[in-house]
Coordinates of C-alpha atoms in Angstrom, one line a residue:
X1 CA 0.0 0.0 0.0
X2 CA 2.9 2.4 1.0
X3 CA 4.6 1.1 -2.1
X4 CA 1.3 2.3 -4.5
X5 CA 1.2 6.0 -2.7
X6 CA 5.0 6.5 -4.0
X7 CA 4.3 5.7 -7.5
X8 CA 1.1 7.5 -7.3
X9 CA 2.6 10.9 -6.1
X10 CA 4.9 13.7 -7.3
X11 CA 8.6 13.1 -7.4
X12 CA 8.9 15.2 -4.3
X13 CA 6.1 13.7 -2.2
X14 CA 7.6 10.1 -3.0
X15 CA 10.5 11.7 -1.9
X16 CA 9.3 12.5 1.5
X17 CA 7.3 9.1 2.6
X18 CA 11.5 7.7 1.4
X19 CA 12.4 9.9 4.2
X20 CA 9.4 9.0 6.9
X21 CA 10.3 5.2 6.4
X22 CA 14.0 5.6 6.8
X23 CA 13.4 7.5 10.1
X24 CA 11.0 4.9 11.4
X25 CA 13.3 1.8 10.2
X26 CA 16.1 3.5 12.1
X27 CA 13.9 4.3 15.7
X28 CA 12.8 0.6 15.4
X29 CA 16.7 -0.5 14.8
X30 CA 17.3 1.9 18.4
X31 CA 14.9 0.2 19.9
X32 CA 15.8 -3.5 19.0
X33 CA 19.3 -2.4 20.1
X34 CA 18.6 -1.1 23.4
X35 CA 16.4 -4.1 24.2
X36 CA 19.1 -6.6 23.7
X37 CA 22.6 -6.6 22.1
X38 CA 22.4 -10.1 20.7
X39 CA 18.2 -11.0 20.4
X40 CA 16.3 -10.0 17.2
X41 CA 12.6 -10.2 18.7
X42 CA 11.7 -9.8 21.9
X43 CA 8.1 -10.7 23.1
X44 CA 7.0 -9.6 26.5
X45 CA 4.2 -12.4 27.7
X46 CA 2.6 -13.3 31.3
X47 CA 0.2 -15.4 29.4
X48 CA 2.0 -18.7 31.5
X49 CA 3.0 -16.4 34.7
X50 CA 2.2 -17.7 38.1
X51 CA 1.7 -15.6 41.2
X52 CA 2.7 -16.9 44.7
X53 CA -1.0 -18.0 45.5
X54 CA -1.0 -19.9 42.0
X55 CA 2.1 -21.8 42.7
X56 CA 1.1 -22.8 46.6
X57 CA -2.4 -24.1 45.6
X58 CA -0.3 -26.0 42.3
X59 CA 2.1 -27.9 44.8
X60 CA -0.7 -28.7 47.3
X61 CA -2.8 -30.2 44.8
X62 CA -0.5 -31.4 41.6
X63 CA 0.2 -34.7 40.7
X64 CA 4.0 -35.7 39.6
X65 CA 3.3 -34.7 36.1
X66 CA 2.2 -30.9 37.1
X67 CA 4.1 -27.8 35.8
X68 CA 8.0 -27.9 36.8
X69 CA 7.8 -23.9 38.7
X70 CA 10.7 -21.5 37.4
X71 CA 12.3 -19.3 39.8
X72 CA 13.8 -15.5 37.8
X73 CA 16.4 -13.8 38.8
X74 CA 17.6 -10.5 37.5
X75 CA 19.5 -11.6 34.4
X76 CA 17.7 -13.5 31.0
X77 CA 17.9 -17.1 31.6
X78 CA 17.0 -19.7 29.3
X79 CA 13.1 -20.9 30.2
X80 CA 12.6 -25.3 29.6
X81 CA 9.2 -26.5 28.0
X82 CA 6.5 -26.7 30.5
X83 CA 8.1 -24.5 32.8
X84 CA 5.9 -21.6 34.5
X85 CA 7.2 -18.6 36.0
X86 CA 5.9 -16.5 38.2
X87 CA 3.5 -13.1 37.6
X88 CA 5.0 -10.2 36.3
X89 CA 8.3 -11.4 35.0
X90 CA 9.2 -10.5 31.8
X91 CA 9.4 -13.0 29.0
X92 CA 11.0 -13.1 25.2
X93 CA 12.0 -15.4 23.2
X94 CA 15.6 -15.3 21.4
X95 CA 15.0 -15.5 17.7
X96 CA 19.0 -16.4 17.1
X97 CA 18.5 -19.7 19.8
X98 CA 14.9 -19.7 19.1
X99 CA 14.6 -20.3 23.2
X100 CA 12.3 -18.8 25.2
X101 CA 14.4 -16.8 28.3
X102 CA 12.6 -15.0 31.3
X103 CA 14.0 -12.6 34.4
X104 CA 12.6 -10.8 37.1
X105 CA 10.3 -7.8 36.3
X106 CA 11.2 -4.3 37.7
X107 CA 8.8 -4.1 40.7
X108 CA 9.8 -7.8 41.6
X109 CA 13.4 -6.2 41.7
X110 CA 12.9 -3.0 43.8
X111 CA 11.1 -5.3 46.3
X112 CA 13.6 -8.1 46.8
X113 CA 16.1 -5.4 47.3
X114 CA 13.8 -3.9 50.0
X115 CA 13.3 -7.0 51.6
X116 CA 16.9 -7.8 51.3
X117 CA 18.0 -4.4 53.3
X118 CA 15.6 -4.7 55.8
X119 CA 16.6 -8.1 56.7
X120 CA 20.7 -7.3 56.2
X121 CA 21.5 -9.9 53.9
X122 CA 22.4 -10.2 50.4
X123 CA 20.1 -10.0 47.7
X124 CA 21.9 -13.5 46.1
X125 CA 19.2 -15.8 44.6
X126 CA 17.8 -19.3 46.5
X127 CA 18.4 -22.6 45.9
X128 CA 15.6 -23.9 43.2
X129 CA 13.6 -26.9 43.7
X130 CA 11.6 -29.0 41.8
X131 CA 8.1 -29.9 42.3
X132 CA 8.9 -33.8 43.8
X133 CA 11.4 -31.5 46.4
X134 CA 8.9 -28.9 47.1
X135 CA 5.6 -31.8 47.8
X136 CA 8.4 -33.8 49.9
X137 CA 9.1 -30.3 51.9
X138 CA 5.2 -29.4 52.3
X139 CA 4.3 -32.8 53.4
X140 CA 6.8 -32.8 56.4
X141 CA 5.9 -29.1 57.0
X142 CA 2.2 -30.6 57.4
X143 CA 3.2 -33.4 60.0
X144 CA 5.5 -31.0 62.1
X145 CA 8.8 -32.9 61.3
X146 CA 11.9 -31.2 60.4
X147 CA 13.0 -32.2 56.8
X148 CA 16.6 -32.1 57.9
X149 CA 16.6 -34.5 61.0
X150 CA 13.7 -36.0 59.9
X151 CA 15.5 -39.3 58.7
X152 CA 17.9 -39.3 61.6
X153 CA 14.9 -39.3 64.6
X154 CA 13.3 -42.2 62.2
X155 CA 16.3 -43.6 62.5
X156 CA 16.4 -43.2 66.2
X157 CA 12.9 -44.1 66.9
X158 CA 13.0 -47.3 65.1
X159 CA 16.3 -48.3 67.1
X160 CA 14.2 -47.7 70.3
X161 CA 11.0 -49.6 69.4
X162 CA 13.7 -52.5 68.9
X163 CA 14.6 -52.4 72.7
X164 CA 10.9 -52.3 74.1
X165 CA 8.2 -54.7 73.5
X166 CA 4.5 -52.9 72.6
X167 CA 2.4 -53.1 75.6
X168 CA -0.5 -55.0 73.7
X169 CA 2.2 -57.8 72.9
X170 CA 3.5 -58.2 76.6
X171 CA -0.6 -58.8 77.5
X172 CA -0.8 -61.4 74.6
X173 CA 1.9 -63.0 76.4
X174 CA 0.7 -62.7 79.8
X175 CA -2.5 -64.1 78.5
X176 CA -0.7 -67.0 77.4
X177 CA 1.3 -67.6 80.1
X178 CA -2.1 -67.4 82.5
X179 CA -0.2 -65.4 85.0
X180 CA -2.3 -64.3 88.1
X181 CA -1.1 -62.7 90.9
X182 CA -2.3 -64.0 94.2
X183 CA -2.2 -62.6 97.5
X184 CA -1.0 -64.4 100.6
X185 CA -4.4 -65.0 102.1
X186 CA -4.8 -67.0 98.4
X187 CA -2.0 -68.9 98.3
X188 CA -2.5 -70.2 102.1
X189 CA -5.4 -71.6 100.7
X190 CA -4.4 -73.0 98.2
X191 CA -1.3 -74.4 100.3
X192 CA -3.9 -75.8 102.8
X193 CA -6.1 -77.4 99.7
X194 CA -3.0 -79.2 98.6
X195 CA -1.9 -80.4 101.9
X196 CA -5.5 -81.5 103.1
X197 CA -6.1 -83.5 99.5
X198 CA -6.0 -87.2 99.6
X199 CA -4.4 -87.5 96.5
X200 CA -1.4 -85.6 97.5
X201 CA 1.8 -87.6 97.7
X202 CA 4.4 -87.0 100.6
X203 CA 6.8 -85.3 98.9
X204 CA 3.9 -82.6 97.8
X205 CA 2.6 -81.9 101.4
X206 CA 6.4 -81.7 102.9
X207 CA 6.7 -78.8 99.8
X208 CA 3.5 -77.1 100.7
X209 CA 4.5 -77.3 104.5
X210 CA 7.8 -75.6 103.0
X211 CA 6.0 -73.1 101.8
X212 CA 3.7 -72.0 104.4
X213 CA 6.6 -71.4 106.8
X214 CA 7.5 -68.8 104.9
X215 CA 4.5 -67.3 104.4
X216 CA 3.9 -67.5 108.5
X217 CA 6.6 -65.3 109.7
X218 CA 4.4 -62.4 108.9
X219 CA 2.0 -62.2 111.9
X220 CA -1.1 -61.9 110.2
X221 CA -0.5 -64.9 107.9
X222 CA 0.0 -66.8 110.3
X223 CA -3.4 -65.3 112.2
X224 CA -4.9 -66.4 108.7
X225 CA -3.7 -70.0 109.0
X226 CA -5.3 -70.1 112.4
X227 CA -8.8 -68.8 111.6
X228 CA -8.9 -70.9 108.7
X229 CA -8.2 -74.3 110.7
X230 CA -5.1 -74.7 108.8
X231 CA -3.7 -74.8 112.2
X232 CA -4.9 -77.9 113.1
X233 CA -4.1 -79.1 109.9
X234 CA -0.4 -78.6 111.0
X235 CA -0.4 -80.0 114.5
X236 CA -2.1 -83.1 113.4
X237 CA 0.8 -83.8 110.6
X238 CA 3.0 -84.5 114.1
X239 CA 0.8 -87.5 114.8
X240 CA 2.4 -88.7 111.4
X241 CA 4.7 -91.8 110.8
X242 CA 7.1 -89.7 108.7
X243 CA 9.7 -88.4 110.3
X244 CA 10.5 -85.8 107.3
X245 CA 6.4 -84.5 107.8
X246 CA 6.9 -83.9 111.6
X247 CA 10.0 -82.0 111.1
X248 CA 8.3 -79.6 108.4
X249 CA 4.8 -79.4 110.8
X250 CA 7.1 -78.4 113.7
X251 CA 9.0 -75.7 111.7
X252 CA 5.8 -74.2 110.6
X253 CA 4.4 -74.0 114.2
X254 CA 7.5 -72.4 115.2
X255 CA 7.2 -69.8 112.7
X256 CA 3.8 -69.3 113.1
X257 CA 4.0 -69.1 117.2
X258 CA 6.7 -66.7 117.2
X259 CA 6.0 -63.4 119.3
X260 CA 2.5 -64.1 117.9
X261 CA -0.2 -64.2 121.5
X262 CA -3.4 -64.9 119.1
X263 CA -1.4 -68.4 117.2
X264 CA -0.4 -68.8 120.8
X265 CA -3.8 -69.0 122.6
X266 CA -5.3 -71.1 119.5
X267 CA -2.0 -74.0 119.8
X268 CA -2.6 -74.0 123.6
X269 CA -6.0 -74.7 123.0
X270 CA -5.5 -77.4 120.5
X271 CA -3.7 -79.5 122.3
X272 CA -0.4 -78.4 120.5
X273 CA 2.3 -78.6 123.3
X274 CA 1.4 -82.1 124.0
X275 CA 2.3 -83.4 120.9
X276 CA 5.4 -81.3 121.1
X277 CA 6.3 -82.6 124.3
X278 CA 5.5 -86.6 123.1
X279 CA 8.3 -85.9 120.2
X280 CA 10.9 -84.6 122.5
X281 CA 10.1 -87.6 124.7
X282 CA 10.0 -90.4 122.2
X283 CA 12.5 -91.7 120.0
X284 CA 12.8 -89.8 117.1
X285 CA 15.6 -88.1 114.6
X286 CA 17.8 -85.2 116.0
X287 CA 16.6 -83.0 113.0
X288 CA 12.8 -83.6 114.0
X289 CA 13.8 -82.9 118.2
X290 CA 15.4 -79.7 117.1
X291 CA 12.1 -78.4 115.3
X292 CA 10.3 -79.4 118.1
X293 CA 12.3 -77.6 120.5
X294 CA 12.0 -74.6 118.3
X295 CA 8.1 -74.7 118.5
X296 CA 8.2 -75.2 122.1
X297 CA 10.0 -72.3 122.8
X298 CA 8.3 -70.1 120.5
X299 CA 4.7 -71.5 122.4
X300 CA 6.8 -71.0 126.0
X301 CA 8.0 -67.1 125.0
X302 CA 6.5 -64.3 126.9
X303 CA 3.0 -66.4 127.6
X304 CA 2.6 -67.0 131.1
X305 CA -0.6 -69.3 130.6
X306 CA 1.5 -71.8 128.4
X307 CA 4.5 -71.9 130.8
X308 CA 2.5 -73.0 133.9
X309 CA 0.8 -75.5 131.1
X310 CA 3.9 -76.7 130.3
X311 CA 5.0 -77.4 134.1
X312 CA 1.9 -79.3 134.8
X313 CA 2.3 -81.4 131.5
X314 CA 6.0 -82.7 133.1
X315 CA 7.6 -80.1 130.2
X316 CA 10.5 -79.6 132.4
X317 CA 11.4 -83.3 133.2
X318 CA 11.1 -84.1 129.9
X319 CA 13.8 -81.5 128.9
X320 CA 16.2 -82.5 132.1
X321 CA 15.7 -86.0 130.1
X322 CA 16.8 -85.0 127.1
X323 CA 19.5 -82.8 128.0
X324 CA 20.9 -86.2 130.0
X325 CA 20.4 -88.3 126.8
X326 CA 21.7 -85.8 124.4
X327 CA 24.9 -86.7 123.2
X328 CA 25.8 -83.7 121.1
X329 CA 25.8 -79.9 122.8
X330 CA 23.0 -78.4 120.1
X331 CA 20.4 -79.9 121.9
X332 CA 21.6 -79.0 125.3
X333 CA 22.3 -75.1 124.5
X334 CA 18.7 -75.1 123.2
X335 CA 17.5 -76.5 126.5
X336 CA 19.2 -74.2 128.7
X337 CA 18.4 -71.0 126.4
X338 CA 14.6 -72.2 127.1
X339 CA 15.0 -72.4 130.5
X340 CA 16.8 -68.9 130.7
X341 CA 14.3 -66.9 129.6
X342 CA 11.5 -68.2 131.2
X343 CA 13.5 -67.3 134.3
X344 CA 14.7 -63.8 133.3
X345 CA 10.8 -63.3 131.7
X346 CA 9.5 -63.8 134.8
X347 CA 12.6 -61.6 137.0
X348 CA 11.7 -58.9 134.2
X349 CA 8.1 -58.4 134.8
X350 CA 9.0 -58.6 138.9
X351 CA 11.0 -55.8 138.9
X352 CA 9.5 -52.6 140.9
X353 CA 9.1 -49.8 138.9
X354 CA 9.0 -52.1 135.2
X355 CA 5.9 -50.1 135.0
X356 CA 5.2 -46.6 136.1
X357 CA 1.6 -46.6 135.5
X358 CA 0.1 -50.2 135.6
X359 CA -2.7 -51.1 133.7
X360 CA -4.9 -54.2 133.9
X361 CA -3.2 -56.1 131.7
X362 CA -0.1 -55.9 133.3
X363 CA -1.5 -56.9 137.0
X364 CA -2.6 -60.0 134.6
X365 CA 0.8 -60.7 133.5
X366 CA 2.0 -60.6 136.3
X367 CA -0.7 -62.5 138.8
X368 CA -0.3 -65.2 135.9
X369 CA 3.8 -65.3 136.0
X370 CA 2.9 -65.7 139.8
X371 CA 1.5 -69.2 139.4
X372 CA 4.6 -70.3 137.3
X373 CA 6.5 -72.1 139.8
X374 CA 9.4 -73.2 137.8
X375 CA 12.7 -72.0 140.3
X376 CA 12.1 -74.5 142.9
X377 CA 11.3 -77.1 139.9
X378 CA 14.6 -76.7 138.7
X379 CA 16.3 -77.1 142.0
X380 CA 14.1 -80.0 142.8
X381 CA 14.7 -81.6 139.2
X382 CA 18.4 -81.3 139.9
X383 CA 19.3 -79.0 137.2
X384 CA 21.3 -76.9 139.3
X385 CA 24.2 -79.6 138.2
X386 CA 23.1 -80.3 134.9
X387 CA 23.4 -76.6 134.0
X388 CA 27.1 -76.3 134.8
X389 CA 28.0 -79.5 132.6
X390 CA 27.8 -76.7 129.6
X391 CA 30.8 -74.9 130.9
X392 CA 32.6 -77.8 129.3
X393 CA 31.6 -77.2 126.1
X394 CA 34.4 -75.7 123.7
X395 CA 31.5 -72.8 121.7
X396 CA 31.7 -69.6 124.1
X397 CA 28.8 -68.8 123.2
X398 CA 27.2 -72.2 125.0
X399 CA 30.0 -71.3 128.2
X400 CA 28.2 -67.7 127.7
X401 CA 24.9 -69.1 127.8
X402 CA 25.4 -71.8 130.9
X403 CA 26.9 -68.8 132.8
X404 CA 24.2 -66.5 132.5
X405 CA 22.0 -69.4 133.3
X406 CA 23.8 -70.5 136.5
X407 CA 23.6 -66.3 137.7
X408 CA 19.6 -66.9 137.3
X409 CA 19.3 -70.0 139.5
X410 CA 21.9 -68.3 141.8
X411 CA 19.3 -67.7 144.7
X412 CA 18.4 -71.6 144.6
X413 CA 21.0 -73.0 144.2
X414 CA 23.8 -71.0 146.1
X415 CA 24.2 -73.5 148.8
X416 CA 24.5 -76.3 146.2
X417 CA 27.6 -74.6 143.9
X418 CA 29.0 -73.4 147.2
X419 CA 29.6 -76.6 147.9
X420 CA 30.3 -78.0 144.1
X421 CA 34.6 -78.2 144.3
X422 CA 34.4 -79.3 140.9
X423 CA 32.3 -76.6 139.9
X424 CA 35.0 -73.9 141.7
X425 CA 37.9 -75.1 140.4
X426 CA 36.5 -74.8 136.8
X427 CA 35.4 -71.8 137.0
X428 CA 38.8 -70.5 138.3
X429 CA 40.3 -72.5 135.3
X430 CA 38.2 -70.5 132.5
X431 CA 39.0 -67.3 134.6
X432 CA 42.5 -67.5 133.9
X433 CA 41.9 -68.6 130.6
X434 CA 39.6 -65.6 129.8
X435 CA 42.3 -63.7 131.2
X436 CA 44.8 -64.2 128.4
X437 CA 42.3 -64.1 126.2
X438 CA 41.0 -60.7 127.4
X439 CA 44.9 -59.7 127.2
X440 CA 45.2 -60.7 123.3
X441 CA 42.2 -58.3 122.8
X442 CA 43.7 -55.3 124.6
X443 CA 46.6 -55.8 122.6
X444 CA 44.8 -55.6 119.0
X445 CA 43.2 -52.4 120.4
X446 CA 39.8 -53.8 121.5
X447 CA 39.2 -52.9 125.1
X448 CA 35.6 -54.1 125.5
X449 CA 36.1 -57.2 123.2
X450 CA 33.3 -60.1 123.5
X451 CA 36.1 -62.3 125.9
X452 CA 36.0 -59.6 128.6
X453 CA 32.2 -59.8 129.0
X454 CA 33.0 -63.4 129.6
X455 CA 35.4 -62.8 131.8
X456 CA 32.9 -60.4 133.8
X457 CA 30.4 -63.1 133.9
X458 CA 33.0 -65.5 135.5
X459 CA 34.1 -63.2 138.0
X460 CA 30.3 -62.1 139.0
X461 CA 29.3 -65.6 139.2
X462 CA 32.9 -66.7 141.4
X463 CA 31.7 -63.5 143.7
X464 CA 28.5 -64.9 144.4
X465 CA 30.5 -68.3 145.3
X466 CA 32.3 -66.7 148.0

């Protein structure tokens, strides 16, 4: 069309549109130039920008295949297929690579550089991810987990469910195993149950008499056993014709008696101390007399009502028997340790002043300590000599024991040992013997050594002699 108005017109108005065109080649030359040194055509597009928003919702809801999201800087770089950038970035595409190349528009630039001096650091460009990276980084953004020690506390929380076992496992188990926890008050039952059953052998009962005694030591167990009548149960196993059941029967009434008035009162009522008494008088193995000796004391100790019992049944004649028969000192030291604390129980209780303020059931204690006789028994049943036979005895404990024993039964029989030569001359004997002993402790540095209370014992009991 311009071509036509040339021809058309005078020489001089052709001459002028020549002009016009030149000018406007050149201007669109300047511009191309100014706009870059090396591109041809440049074509400024946002028709595939994204904003911020637009990228967020893409990477929440895009599937692997979505859009890979470009990230501009200030300077052209080359833009891949499929790519999207983000609003208000300038875009062109290089005619000479035939690649489309995008940067950062001029308001995205002023405002980095704001943000980048208010915050003192360097306007530098990020690191750029890709969509997988950015869905990976959301995701543990979502769950609260730190993407960089997020591995490592997997790590170290799969290490420390391999130490513990998951509580519904450990139940499974339990289940299983039918474990049931059973109190003491259950299992005395069911110890009781097994012993009383007909079809239970020998060796069973002797194991559930086992067991029992050391359930027993605690007092109200052994109240338990009582109530129940698994009491009687026990005294009646010393009627039996095997010697290994009357040895465990005895050792559980001996742990069950022990400093226990309530299993006291119910033995004594149950005929219990004449059974113990018909073992210590009858044949029968030293392990069984021992257990019974055991029960008997622990029937005898601080009850009153079972001592004068015990008198009356011919308790003490059948100990000075025994202690003539035994042949080994155990069963002697036992017999004289019985018959020591019944005399110091009853000295005890004696005493003026014990009790500042008596009540009733101390006058009862004592008007029933009253009717044990047992001193003049003891001088009557000649153990005034059979006491002193310990001294012979190589244990210092037992010599301990006999001496302590012989002070006690000093007021009847003082006349007796005051004329006992043989008794004088060997107690004048272990005096010098305690002597040197006493001397060999002094020298290691131990002025109150176990010796010298022997010694003082010795020297009281020679005083009383004179």
């Amino acid at each position: 069309m311009l071509t036509g108005c040339l021809r058309k017109g005078s020489k001089s108005t052709r001459l002028k549109m020549a002009l016009m065109l030149l000018v406007l080649s050149c201007q669109f030359v300047h511009v191309l130039s100014e706009k870059s040194s090396s591109a041809l055509t440049v074509v400024e597009s946002t028709e595939t920008s994204l904003d911020d928003e637009d990228v967020h919702h893409m990477e929440e809801e895009s599937d692997p295949e979505d859009l890979d999201v470009f990230r501009p800087t200030d300077q052209w770089q080359s833009l891949k297929p499929g790519q999207a950038v983000p609003r208000g970035s300038h875009v062109r595409l290089n005619l000479q690579t035939r690649q489309r190349e995008v940067k950062l528009g001029e308001h995205q630039i002023l405002k980095y550089q704001i943000d980048g001096q208010k915050q003192g650091k360097e306007n530098t460009p990020g690191p750029s991810f890709n969509a997988e990276e950015l869905k990976k980084a959301l995701k543990n953004i979502k769950e609260g987990v730190d993407p960089e020690t997020s591995d490592k506390e997997k790590e170290e929380k799969e290490a420390l469910r391999a130490q513990f076992r998951p509580m519904e496992e450990l139940k499974r188990d339990m289940a299983k195993l039918d474990m049931l926890m059973e109190t003491d008050f259950q299992v005395i039952s069911r110890l009781m149950s097994q012993f009383n059953s007909s079809n239970t052998t020998v060796e069973e009962k002797i194991k559930a008499l086992h067991d029992l005694e050391y359930l027993v030591h605690q007092v109200d167990n052994a109240q338990n056993l009582a109530s129940r009548g698994g009491l009687k149960l026990v005294v009646d196993a010393l009627n039996s014709t095997d010697y290994r059941l009357q040895e465990s029967a005895a050792f559980v009434l001996g742990s069950a008696l022990s400093s226990n008035p309530v299993v006291q009162v119910e033995a004594v009522e149950s005929g219990t101390l004449q059974k113990l008494l018909m073992l210590l008088a009858t044949p029968r193995p030293m392990s069984v007399k021992k257990k019974a000796l055991f029960a008997v004391a622990s029937l005898l100790r601080h009850f009153p009502f079972a001592q004068s019992h015990f008198l009356k049944l011919g308790g003490l004649q059948v100990l000075g028997d025994l202690f003539r028969a035994s042949e080994g000192g155990a069963l002697r030291v036992r017999i004289v340790t019985i018959l020591y604390d019944m005399i110091n129980e009853k000295e005890l209780i004696s005493q003026t002043g014990l009790d500042p303020i008596p009540d009733a059931s101390h006058n009862e204690r004592l008007r029933q300590y009253a009717q044990v006789s047992l001193m003049p028994l003891l001088a009557e049943q000649g153990w005034c000599s059979l006491v002193p036979e310990l001294l012979a005895s190589p244990e210092h404990d037992w010599k301990e024991k006999a001496l302590r024993t012989i002070l006690a039964m000093m007021p009847h029989c003082q006349t007796q040992y005051r004329q006992d030569y043989t008794l004088s001359s060997s107690l004048h004997t272990l005096q010098e013997q305690y002597q040197e002993l006493v001397l060999s402790e002094q020298v290691l540095g131990d002025e109150d050594g176990y010796f010298g209370e022997i010694l003082a014992l010795l020297e009281t009991v020679l005083l009383k002699l004179k």
